[in-house]
CSV table of C-alpha atoms in Angstrom, one decimal:
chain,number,residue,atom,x,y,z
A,1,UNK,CA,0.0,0.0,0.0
A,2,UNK,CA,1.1,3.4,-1.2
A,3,UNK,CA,2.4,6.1,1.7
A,4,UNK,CA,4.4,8.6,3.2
A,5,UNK,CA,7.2,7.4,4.7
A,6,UNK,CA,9.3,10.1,6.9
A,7,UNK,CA,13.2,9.1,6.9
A,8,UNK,CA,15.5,10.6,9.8
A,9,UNK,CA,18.8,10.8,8.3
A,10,UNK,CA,22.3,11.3,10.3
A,11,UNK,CA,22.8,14.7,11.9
A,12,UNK,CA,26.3,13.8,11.4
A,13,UNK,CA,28.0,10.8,11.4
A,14,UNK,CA,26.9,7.9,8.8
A,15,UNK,CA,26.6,5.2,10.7
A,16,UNK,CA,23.8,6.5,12.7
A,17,UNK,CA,21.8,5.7,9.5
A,18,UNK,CA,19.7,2.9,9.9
A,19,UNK,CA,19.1,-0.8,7.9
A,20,UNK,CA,15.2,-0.2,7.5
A,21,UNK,CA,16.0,3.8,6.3
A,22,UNK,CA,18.2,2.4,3.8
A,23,UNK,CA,15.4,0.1,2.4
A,24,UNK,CA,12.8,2.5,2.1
A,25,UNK,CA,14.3,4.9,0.2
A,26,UNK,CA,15.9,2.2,-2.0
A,27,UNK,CA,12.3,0.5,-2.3
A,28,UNK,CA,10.2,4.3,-2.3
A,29,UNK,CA,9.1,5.7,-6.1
A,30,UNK,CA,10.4,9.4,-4.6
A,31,UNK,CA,12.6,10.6,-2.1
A,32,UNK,CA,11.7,14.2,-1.6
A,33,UNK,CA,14.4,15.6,-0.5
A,34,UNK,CA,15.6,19.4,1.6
A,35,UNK,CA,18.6,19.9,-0.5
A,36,UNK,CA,19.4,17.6,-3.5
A,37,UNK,CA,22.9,18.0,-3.5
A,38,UNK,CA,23.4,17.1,0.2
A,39,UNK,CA,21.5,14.5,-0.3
A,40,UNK,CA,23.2,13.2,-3.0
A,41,UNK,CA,26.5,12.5,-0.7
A,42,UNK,CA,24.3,10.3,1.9
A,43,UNK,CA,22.4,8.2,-1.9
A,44,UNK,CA,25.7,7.6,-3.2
A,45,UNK,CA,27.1,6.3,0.2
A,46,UNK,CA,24.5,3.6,0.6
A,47,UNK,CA,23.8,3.0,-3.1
A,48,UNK,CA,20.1,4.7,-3.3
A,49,UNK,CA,19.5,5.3,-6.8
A,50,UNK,CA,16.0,6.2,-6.2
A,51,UNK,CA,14.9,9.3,-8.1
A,52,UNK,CA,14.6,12.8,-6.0
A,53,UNK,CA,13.0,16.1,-5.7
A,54,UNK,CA,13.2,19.1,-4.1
A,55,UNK,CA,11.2,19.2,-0.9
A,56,UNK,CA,11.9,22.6,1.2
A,57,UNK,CA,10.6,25.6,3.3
A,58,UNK,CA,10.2,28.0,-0.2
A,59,UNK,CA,8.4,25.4,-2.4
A,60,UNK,CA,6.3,23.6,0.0
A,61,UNK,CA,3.4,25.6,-0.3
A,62,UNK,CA,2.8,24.4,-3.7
A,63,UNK,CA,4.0,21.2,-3.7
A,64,UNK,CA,2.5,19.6,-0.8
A,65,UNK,CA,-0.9,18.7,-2.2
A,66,UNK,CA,1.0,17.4,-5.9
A,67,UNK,CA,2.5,14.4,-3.5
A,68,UNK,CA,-0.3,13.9,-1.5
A,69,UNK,CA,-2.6,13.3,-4.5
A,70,UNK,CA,0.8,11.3,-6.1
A,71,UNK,CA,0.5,8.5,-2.9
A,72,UNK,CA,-3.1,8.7,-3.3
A,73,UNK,CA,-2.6,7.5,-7.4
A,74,UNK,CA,-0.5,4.9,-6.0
A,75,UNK,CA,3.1,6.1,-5.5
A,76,UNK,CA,5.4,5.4,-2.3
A,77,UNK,CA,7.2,8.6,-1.2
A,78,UNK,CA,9.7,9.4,1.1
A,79,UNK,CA,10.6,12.4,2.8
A,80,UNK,CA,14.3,13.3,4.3
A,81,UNK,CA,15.8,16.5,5.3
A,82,UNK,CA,19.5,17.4,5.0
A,83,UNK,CA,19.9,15.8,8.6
A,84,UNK,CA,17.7,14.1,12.1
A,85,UNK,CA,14.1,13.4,11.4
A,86,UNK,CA,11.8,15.7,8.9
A,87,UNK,CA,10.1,18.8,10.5
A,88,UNK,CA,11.6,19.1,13.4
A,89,UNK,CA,13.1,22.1,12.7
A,90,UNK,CA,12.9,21.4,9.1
A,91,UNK,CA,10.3,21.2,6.5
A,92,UNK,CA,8.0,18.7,6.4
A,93,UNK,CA,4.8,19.1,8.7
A,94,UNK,CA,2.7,20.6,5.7
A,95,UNK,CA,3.6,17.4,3.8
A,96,UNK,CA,1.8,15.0,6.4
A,97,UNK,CA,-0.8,17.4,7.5
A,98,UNK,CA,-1.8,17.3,3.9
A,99,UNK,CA,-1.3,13.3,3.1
A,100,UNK,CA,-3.8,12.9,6.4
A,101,UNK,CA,-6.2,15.4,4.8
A,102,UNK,CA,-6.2,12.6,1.6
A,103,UNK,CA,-6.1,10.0,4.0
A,104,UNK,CA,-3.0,8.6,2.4
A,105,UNK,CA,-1.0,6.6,5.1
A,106,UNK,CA,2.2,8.5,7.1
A,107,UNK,CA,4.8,6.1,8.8
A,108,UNK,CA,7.7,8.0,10.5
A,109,UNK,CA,10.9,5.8,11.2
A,110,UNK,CA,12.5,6.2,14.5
A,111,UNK,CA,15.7,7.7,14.5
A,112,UNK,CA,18.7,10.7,14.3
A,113,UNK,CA,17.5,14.0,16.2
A,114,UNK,CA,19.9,16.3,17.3
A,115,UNK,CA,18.1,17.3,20.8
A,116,UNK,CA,17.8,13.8,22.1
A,117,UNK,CA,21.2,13.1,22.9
A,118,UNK,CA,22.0,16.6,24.0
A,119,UNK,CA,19.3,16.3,26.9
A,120,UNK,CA,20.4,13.2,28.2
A,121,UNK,CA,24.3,14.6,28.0
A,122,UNK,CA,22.8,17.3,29.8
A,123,UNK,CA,22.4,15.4,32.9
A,124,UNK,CA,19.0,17.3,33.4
A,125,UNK,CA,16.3,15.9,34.0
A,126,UNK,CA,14.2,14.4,30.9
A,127,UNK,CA,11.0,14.0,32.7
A,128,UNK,CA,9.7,16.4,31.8
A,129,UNK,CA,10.8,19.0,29.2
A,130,UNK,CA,9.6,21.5,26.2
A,131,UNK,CA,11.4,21.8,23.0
A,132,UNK,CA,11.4,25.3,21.7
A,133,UNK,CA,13.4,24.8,18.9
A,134,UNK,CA,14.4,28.0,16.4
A,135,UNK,CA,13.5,31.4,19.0
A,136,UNK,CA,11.5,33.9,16.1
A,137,UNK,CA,14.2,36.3,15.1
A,138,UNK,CA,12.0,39.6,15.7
A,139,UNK,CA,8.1,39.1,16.1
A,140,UNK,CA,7.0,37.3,19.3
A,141,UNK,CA,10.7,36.5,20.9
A,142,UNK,CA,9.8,38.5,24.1
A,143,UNK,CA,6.5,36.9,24.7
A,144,UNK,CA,8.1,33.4,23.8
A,145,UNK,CA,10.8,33.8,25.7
A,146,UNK,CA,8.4,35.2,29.0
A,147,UNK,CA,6.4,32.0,28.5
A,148,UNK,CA,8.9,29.4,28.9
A,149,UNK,CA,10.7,30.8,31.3
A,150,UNK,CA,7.9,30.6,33.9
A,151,UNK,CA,7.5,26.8,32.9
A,152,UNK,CA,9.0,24.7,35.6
A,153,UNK,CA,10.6,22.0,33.5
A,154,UNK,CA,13.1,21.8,31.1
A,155,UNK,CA,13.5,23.8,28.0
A,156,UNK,CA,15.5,22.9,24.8
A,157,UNK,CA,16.6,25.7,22.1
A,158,UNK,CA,18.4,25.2,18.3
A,159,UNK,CA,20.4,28.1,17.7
A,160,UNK,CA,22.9,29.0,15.1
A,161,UNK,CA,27.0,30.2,16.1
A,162,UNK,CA,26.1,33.4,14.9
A,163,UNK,CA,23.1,34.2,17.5
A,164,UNK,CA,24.4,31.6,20.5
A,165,UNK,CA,25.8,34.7,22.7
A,166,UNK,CA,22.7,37.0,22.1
A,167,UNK,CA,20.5,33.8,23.2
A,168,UNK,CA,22.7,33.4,26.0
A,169,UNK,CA,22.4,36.6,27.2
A,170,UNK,CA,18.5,36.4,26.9
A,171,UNK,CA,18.5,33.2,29.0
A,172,UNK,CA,20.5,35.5,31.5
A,173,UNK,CA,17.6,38.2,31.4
A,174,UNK,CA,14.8,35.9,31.4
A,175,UNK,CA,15.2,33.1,33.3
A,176,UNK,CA,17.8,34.3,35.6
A,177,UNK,CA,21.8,34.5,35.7
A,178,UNK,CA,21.9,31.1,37.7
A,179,UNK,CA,20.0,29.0,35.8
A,180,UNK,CA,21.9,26.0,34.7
A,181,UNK,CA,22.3,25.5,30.9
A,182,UNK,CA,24.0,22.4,28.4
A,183,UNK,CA,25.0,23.4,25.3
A,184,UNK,CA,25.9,20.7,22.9
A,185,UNK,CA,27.5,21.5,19.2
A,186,UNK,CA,28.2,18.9,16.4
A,187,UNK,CA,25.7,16.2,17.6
A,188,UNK,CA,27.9,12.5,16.6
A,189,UNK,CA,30.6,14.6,14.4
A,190,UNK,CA,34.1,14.5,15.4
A,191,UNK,CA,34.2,18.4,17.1
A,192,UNK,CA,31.3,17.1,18.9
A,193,UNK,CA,31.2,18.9,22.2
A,194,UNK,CA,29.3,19.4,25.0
A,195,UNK,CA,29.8,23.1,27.7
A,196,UNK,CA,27.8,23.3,31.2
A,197,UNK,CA,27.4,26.4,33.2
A,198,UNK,CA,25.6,29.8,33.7
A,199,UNK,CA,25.0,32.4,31.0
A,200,UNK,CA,27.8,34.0,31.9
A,201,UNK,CA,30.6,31.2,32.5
A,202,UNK,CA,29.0,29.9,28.6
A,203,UNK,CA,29.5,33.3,27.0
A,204,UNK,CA,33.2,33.9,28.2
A,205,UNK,CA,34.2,30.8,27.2
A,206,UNK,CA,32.8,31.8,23.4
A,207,UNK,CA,34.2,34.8,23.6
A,208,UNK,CA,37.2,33.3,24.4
A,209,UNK,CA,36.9,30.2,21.7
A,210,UNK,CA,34.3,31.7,19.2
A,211,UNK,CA,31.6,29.3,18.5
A,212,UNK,CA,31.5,27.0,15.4
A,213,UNK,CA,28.9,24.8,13.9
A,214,UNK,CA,25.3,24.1,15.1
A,215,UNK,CA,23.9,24.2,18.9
A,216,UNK,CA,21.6,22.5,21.2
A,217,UNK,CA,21.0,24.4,24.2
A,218,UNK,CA,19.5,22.7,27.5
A,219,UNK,CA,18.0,25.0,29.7
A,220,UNK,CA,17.8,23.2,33.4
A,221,UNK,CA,13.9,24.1,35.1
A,222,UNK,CA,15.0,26.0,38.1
A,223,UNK,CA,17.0,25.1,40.9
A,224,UNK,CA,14.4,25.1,43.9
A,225,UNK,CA,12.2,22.6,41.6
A,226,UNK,CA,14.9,20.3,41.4
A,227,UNK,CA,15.6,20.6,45.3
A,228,UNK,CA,11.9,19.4,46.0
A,229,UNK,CA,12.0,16.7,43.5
A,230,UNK,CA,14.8,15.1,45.1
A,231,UNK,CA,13.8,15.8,48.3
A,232,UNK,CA,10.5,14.3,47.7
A,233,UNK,CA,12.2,11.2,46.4
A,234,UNK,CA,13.8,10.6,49.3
């Protein structure tokens, strides 16, 4: 039976890429994919000669209902991005929000996302926690940032090298210099690294190293919550 099959692909190294990924998209009609060419590198790697398309934020508007009707006419089609699992932080939400409109099957695989790992490096809790993702760049950041910081759990950002200090300092302002924060850069690549410490220890040691490559930053829920939990298990 024809459907959309979402396909996490490595956030960095290839051997996080799994045997069943491999087979869909060798067995799928389609892989739609975020950026051909990068794609191209992870296809030739494991010998998927499967035709592809591109699938991204600027043409997905138009396309979505094109591939929805395609799986409906019969066609298997799978969706990547250029790394972890489609729309998280990537496109790919209007893709299965419009398949279940056709009611054309979705399947995600389990597999690569970059936040995972960096909250259980953390050494937070992963109880309970809120992934933010991408802060807007202008439009609503106050009143996001407002909102989670009076949520007592923990809160995961992505943020780029070139906006990592001004979200630092934000984290200072809003949820207080104190609060305890993970950041993790280069999830499973080899300059994979992972920095704990306030707002301010994090931003001196940018300043003194400048930050490279792409960041997952664990916000701890506050200090006196995390006293009463242990407390209470006790």
């Amino acid at each position: 039976m024809a459907k959309l099959y979402i396909v996490p692909t490595p956030v960095g190294n290839m051997e996080d890429m799994t045997f069943r990924a491999i087979r869909v998209l060798k067995e799928a009609d389609l892989i739609l994919c975020e950026d051909t060419r990068t794609s191209a590198v992870l296809l030739k790697k494991f010998e998927i000669q499967t035709r592809t398309a591109s699938h991204h934020k600027f043409n997905e508007h138009e396309t979505c209902e094109q591939y929805a009707q395609q799986i409906e006419d019969g066609q298997t089609i799978a969706l990547i991005s250029d790394a972890g699992t489609p729309a998280i932080s990537d496109p790919g939400f209007m893709l299965v929000r419009a398949c279940i409109n056709h009611g054309v099957e979705v399947e995600c695989l389990p597999g690569a996302t970059a936040f995972v790992p960096a909250l259980v490096d953390s050494g937070f809790g992963c109880e309970s926690f809120i992934f933010a993702g991408f802060m807007p760049q202008k439009k609503g950041r106050m009143k996001k940032l407002t909102a989670l910081a009076q949520l007592n759990i923990t809160v995961i950002f992505y943020e780029s090298p070139y906006r990592i200090i001004k979200l630092l300092s934000e984290i200072k302002e809003y949820f207080g210099s104190e609060r305890k924060i993970s950041i993790s850069r280069e999830i499973s690549k080899i300059h994979e690294e992972t920095l704990r410490g306030t707002a301010d220890e994090l931003t001196e040691a940018f300043k003194a190293k400048p930050p490279k490559g792409e960041f997952v930053v664990i916000v701890d829920k506050p200090q006196k919550d995390n006293e009463e939990e242990e407390e209470n298990e006790c």
